[in-house]
mmCIF file of C-alpha atoms in Angstrom:
data_model
loop_
_atom_site.group_PDB
_atom_site.id
_atom_site.type_symbol
_atom_site.label_atom_id
_atom_site.label_comp_id
_atom_site.label_asym_id
_atom_site.label_seq_id
_atom_site.Cartn_x
_atom_site.Cartn_y
_atom_site.Cartn_z
ATOM 1 C CA MET A 1 47.507 -23.238 14.362
ATOM 2 C CA LEU A 2 51.064 -22.429 15.331
ATOM 3 C CA ARG A 3 50.258 -18.914 16.460
ATOM 4 C CA ASP A 4 47.739 -20.261 18.976
ATOM 5 C CA SER A 5 50.245 -22.738 20.388
ATOM 6 C CA ILE A 6 52.774 -19.916 20.810
ATOM 7 C CA LYS A 7 50.207 -17.786 22.648
ATOM 8 C CA SER A 8 49.277 -20.690 24.917
ATOM 9 C CA ALA A 9 52.989 -21.273 25.589
ATOM 10 C CA GLN A 10 53.200 -17.660 26.716
ATOM 11 C CA VAL A 11 50.365 -18.164 29.175
ATOM 12 C CA SER A 12 51.840 -21.394 30.533
ATOM 13 C CA ALA A 13 55.281 -19.766 30.901
ATOM 14 C CA MET A 14 53.672 -16.905 32.837
ATOM 15 C CA LYS A 15 51.855 -19.315 35.124
ATOM 16 C CA SER A 16 54.929 -21.460 35.745
ATOM 17 C CA GLY A 17 57.207 -18.462 36.294
ATOM 18 C CA ASP A 18 59.715 -19.589 33.659
ATOM 19 C CA LYS A 19 61.194 -16.181 32.866
ATOM 20 C CA GLY A 20 63.642 -17.376 30.217
ATOM 21 C CA ARG A 21 60.983 -19.203 28.231
ATOM 22 C CA LEU A 22 58.534 -16.320 28.652
ATOM 23 C CA ALA A 23 61.078 -13.827 27.291
ATOM 24 C CA ALA A 24 61.772 -16.022 24.257
ATOM 25 C CA VAL A 25 58.064 -16.541 23.546
ATOM 26 C CA ARG A 26 57.442 -12.817 23.829
ATOM 27 C CA LEU A 27 60.253 -12.225 21.336
ATOM 28 C CA ILE A 28 58.571 -14.628 18.918
ATOM 29 C CA LEU A 29 55.223 -12.898 19.311
ATOM 30 C CA ALA A 30 56.834 -9.475 18.792
ATOM 31 C CA LYS A 31 58.482 -10.658 15.568
ATOM 32 C CA LEU A 32 55.158 -12.083 14.387
ATOM 33 C CA LYS A 33 53.431 -8.789 15.103
ATOM 34 C CA ASP A 34 56.151 -6.917 13.187
ATOM 35 C CA ARG A 35 55.662 -9.251 10.247
ATOM 36 C CA ASP A 36 51.870 -8.793 10.401
ATOM 37 C CA ILE A 37 52.349 -5.040 10.243
ATOM 38 C CA GLU A 38 54.669 -5.404 7.230
ATOM 39 C CA LEU A 39 52.061 -7.496 5.443
ATOM 40 C CA ARG A 40 49.202 -5.033 5.913
ATOM 41 C CA THR A 41 50.077 -3.391 2.629
ATOM 42 C CA ALA A 42 50.960 -6.619 0.815
ATOM 43 C CA THR A 43 48.731 -7.746 -2.007
ATOM 44 C CA ASN A 44 49.023 -11.454 -1.312
ATOM 45 C CA ALA A 45 49.874 -12.619 2.184
ATOM 46 C CA PRO A 46 50.849 -16.241 2.894
ATOM 47 C CA ASP A 47 48.634 -18.348 5.139
ATOM 48 C CA ASP A 48 49.242 -17.906 8.857
ATOM 49 C CA ASP A 49 51.164 -21.124 9.576
ATOM 50 C CA THR A 50 53.497 -20.492 6.632
ATOM 51 C CA LEU A 51 54.129 -16.972 7.897
ATOM 52 C CA VAL A 52 54.854 -18.204 11.427
ATOM 53 C CA VAL A 53 57.270 -20.875 10.170
ATOM 54 C CA GLU A 54 59.118 -18.314 8.020
ATOM 55 C CA VAL A 55 59.531 -15.995 11.000
ATOM 56 C CA LEU A 56 60.682 -18.842 13.249
ATOM 57 C CA GLN A 57 63.197 -20.085 10.681
ATOM 58 C CA LYS A 58 64.625 -16.591 10.317
ATOM 59 C CA MET A 59 64.924 -16.290 14.092
ATOM 60 C CA VAL A 60 66.683 -19.671 14.289
ATOM 61 C CA LYS A 61 69.154 -18.611 11.624
ATOM 62 C CA GLN A 62 69.871 -15.354 13.444
ATOM 63 C CA ARG A 63 70.414 -17.167 16.746
ATOM 64 C CA ARG A 64 72.824 -19.675 15.194
ATOM 65 C CA GLU A 65 74.865 -16.871 13.635
ATOM 66 C CA SER A 66 74.929 -14.982 16.937
ATOM 67 C CA ILE A 67 76.022 -18.073 18.851
ATOM 68 C CA ALA A 68 78.939 -18.615 16.461
ATOM 69 C CA LEU A 69 80.012 -14.969 16.737
ATOM 70 C CA TYR A 70 79.744 -14.906 20.526
ATOM 71 C CA GLU A 71 81.750 -18.110 20.855
ATOM 72 C CA GLN A 72 84.445 -16.736 18.529
ATOM 73 C CA GLY A 73 84.577 -13.586 20.629
ATOM 74 C CA GLY A 74 84.860 -15.509 23.888
ATOM 75 C CA ARG A 75 81.460 -14.381 25.189
ATOM 76 C CA GLN A 76 80.134 -17.721 26.384
ATOM 77 C CA GLU A 77 77.442 -16.229 28.658
ATOM 78 C CA LEU A 78 75.861 -14.458 25.672
ATOM 79 C CA ALA A 79 76.169 -17.598 23.552
ATOM 80 C CA ASP A 80 74.397 -19.586 26.270
ATOM 81 C CA ALA A 81 71.556 -17.045 26.377
ATOM 82 C CA GLU A 82 71.158 -17.329 22.588
ATOM 83 C CA LYS A 83 71.196 -21.145 22.836
ATOM 84 C CA ALA A 84 68.394 -21.021 25.412
ATOM 85 C CA GLU A 85 66.315 -18.826 23.080
ATOM 86 C CA LEU A 86 67.122 -21.124 20.164
ATOM 87 C CA GLU A 87 65.824 -24.163 22.060
ATOM 88 C CA VAL A 88 62.522 -22.410 22.777
ATOM 89 C CA ILE A 89 62.108 -21.246 19.161
ATOM 90 C CA GLU A 90 62.861 -24.711 17.790
ATOM 91 C CA THR A 91 60.081 -26.255 19.886
ATOM 92 C CA PHE A 92 57.532 -24.454 17.704
ATOM 93 C CA LEU A 93 59.039 -25.419 14.349
ATOM 94 C CA PRO A 94 57.733 -28.485 12.524
ATOM 95 C CA GLN A 95 59.975 -31.559 12.573
ATOM 96 C CA GLN A 96 62.900 -30.992 10.220
ATOM 97 C CA LEU A 97 63.811 -33.508 7.540
ATOM 98 C CA SER A 98 66.965 -35.513 8.175
ATOM 99 C CA GLU A 99 69.958 -35.141 5.890
ATOM 100 C CA GLU A 100 69.176 -38.465 4.218
ATOM 101 C CA ALA A 101 65.531 -37.527 3.612
ATOM 102 C CA THR A 102 66.571 -34.144 2.264
ATOM 103 C CA ARG A 103 69.089 -35.673 -0.125
ATOM 104 C CA ALA A 104 66.436 -38.153 -1.281
ATOM 105 C CA ALA A 105 63.990 -35.299 -1.918
ATOM 106 C CA ILE A 106 66.672 -33.437 -3.871
ATOM 107 C CA GLU A 107 67.382 -36.504 -6.008
ATOM 108 C CA ALA A 108 63.661 -37.004 -6.659
ATOM 109 C CA ILE A 109 63.192 -33.391 -7.744
ATOM 110 C CA LYS A 110 66.380 -33.513 -9.798
ATOM 111 C CA ALA A 111 65.092 -36.589 -11.665
ATOM 112 C CA GLU A 112 61.619 -35.118 -12.057
ATOM 113 C CA LEU A 113 62.891 -31.875 -13.570
ATOM 114 C CA GLY A 114 65.657 -33.510 -15.575
ATOM 115 C CA ALA A 115 68.241 -31.294 -13.888
ATOM 116 C CA THR A 116 71.795 -32.185 -14.861
ATOM 117 C CA SER A 117 74.042 -29.218 -14.146
ATOM 118 C CA VAL A 118 74.517 -26.348 -11.732
ATOM 119 C CA LYS A 119 72.635 -24.180 -14.248
ATOM 120 C CA ASP A 120 69.463 -25.981 -13.126
ATOM 121 C CA MET A 121 70.054 -25.200 -9.452
ATOM 122 C CA GLY A 122 67.460 -22.405 -9.374
ATOM 123 C CA LYS A 123 64.725 -24.692 -10.676
ATOM 124 C CA VAL A 124 65.587 -27.433 -8.187
ATOM 125 C CA MET A 125 65.780 -24.995 -5.269
ATOM 126 C CA ALA A 126 62.446 -23.402 -6.200
ATOM 127 C CA GLU A 127 60.721 -26.777 -6.318
ATOM 128 C CA LEU A 128 62.403 -27.917 -3.093
ATOM 129 C CA LYS A 129 61.255 -24.748 -1.348
ATOM 130 C CA ALA A 130 57.723 -25.127 -2.712
ATOM 131 C CA ARG A 131 57.458 -28.684 -1.380
ATOM 132 C CA HIS A 132 59.515 -28.645 1.811
ATOM 133 C CA ALA A 133 60.094 -25.031 2.905
ATOM 134 C CA SER A 134 58.839 -25.541 6.455
ATOM 135 C CA GLU A 135 60.798 -28.763 6.938
ATOM 136 C CA LEU A 136 64.221 -27.650 5.699
ATOM 137 C CA ASP A 137 67.081 -25.363 6.478
ATOM 138 C CA MET A 138 67.355 -23.924 2.977
ATOM 139 C CA GLY A 139 70.957 -22.853 3.593
ATOM 140 C CA LYS A 140 72.090 -26.436 4.130
ATOM 141 C CA ALA A 141 69.820 -27.688 1.373
ATOM 142 C CA SER A 142 71.413 -25.252 -1.072
ATOM 143 C CA GLY A 143 74.821 -26.812 -0.507
ATOM 144 C CA TRP A 144 73.407 -30.310 -0.993
ATOM 145 C CA VAL A 145 71.639 -29.291 -4.213
ATOM 146 C CA LYS A 146 74.866 -27.802 -5.558
ATOM 147 C CA GLU A 147 76.686 -31.006 -4.585
ATOM 148 C CA ALA A 148 74.046 -33.168 -6.290
ATOM 149 C CA LEU A 149 74.201 -31.147 -9.507
ATOM 150 C CA ALA A 150 77.996 -30.885 -9.686
#
């Protein structure tokens, strides 16, 4: 399970004295705990690995946005700190599909559903997310789906 590998990474970072990695892993665990608390009242909670991947993907997205903003503002030291956190977070994510593989998956779903116009984008995106949510950056995939249906 992903959660167990994150916890073991925390222990190994403590033992090795890698403070940067330890801080990033603790951030991940804190976000996971927050999400667990949110889901206490939920009627149907996703399985644990799906939950962990969702949290990690959200954290990656936040870090990328922060890096862009810091670099625009001329705050390179803060951008570098975010990049270091991003590298640690990405080590726990499953291998992402390449652009070619993603486009092929989009074409397959498009053919399967008979999607022909941008009006069908919601159906294609829903199916793409159902099949490949943990392996894709849905923001990039959205642009490619729109491109494929245009």
